[in-house]
């Protein structure tokens, strides 16, 4: 029933009616006060802008006086009475259960203001086909249509909302302008032979449809809003189709190099007539399915060209004058969740142990719900002893199978089975059923309205930009301080692997808990043999995934921190081998998950011990095969206890098959797009050759001659003279002030600097030999006081950074941010043993250089001393080298 035709007359005066229509015309009337139209009065309520700034995440059990008055006015005995029907309507719009402080009416989905939305809501039935739906069997004759230019053919549908590149504001119903049909001008004859496409509804995604011929269409998906990537989710409507005719559809702008469509997965189709007349819901549909690389290219954010991929299929429509839908997976919208929560609140039994709280609001002001499920405790001691389990879903809006698993969890936990009652008595469940409602509403695949992947931002401090992630993390952090969190699980969908599996975090750093993270997944594989695959589970912690919920919660101390991945396709296990999953299978998996929790926490740990023994045997076989491949005898090795000493990583050859491969999600952990616009642009990296271009390169022959002259003079029987030269770069002051220079650039240029320093060293020695024939003015310093005095005078002239030319690695030694004088004074303050080192300063060679900072130092030590490998002739005289020489010298004399 629409707002314009209320069932009951409005009890307002003409002026208020005029103002209502006036405000509605300009988009300010949201329909929140329509209770007047239903009841004839407006219930009193204390509206509060709910935010989780309130540290109390628990529900308030106090009764609300207004709700009690409304309850008392309803004839509960006569369920068909108008009062009971009115109350049911009012309660469905109430997002809170009775007995909480805040009361607010359920709001319609809020859209970015630039998006057009059709007024009619799309509803589907949940019925599934009883027969198993097999994978598509390839024949090898599937066609691979090339991408055709849009200029040669008619574009019959195009909708890509114009925006400024980032989110600004939202409103109910999106754009207030007329939502006209986006079909090009067609004659009556062409219109009768042309399909009509539409995607401007909740969770819809289709940007363009091009008619190649009467029965072939090229389709283009819309990227995630405010981005130019992530094309996987599709959901669109088709009208005007002829029955029993082969139509070919080709989606031309997928980005992933591989897909489940190459493994037999079929698209999903829905018929409104079949749903109405035959009670048939979504079903797998299509033949000649092929996923392949096409002849189209697109530019990424860095301007690099990337390949695009196509999905093509052929299908026949069963009915005439029907409305059809195609989707990547079973749709589950934000409105579906709101209706489900409203149904829970209507149940007088369920709302006693299921408390609904608004965790926060998103950027578009949509609601993020937090459900707390547990049976009331008899005393505080019993309540405090309950452990917690946290479940979240739909952080990626296109992974709708996670919502169907979440629905299965809620159905089981809120049921009347003995296992459900036992779970509610034993645990406190904290459930966030939809983390990214904004992305779900607009039909994104991976991102929120920030243009970023929320599952890469669990470390964020941007509370306003990522509210659902920030508040979820803080809620869990507070929960870990109050009680033990037994398990955290984030539900996802996977587009490149079959079956259901888990990604976890290894506990190798704790020997007592090693391999304990494998126990729960193994139990799952026993309870869901046809759906869950233990072999597909991985327990690797990757650096690129440090911002995911799984790893962040693991760092909070939750050992069983998992990501549950469910395929978009089907199973390859046991009786389900070769068949697609449907929504009931996903719900059934959630039932098995709950059973696994009870098995894992059973006071009789016999089953868990047997599971652990089986896990150890499997791991031993895996380790044994790797050691034998390396030629190591494993007969006398304890494979599990000596795992660290053997330095074997179980996952080193098995990369975690992440679902974001090919989607460039590594760039999704940056600033939100609406904040990135105001951030300072990154400075372009300057090539090292242009930065350091101070010493011209001589010819190769000259360099070889100078290097040959650069030999260590070992004729002195009393000692070995090694000359160490230190050169300062002319632009040191600029480089020291620019602390943001990338260290990698300096490392790349270290070899060039080393060769230039060696060249200068050779030139100085050549000039030095000429001068030594004339005069030698060498002052030998033997006392500690004179030694430190000379060091203080000379080291202040030395500039940094300098090269630490190690024989194994040539890296720039990074200095602290302290001023140069302070650093030198700190070094001089350290004591130096004057008896261990005899320092000779050649002042003549210093005068020969145009740069007064170019100095020559000479170490003199006995011949028996083996100099450290890191001491090269051009090394800087530093505390590290002095200490090494001193220790060597003292050790030799002490041995004598």
mmCIF file of C-alpha atoms in Angstrom, residues 223 228-229 255 296-308:
data_model
loop_
_atom_site.group_PDB
_atom_site.id
_atom_site.type_symbol
_atom_site.label_atom_id
_atom_site.label_comp_id
_atom_site.label_asym_id
_atom_site.label_seq_id
_atom_site.Cartn_x
_atom_site.Cartn_y
_atom_site.Cartn_z
ATOM 1 C CA UNK A 223 31.778 -0.517 -11.482
ATOM 2 C CA UNK A 228 36.701 2.079 -11.838
ATOM 3 C CA UNK A 229 37.046 -1.539 -10.725
ATOM 4 C CA UNK A 255 38.279 -8.204 -14.385
ATOM 5 C CA UNK A 296 38.956 -5.217 -24.808
ATOM 6 C CA UNK A 297 41.368 -3.241 -22.610
ATOM 7 C CA UNK A 298 40.840 -0.631 -19.930
ATOM 8 C CA UNK A 299 43.064 1.663 -17.890
ATOM 9 C CA UNK A 300 43.519 1.322 -14.158
ATOM 10 C CA UNK A 301 44.112 4.170 -11.723
ATOM 11 C CA UNK A 302 47.824 4.269 -12.576
ATOM 12 C CA UNK A 303 47.164 4.494 -16.293
ATOM 13 C CA UNK A 304 48.240 0.922 -17.005
ATOM 14 C CA UNK A 305 46.258 -1.164 -19.461
ATOM 15 C CA UNK A 306 44.549 -4.251 -18.089
ATOM 16 C CA UNK A 307 42.761 -7.067 -19.839
ATOM 17 C CA UNK A 308 39.044 -7.616 -19.535
#
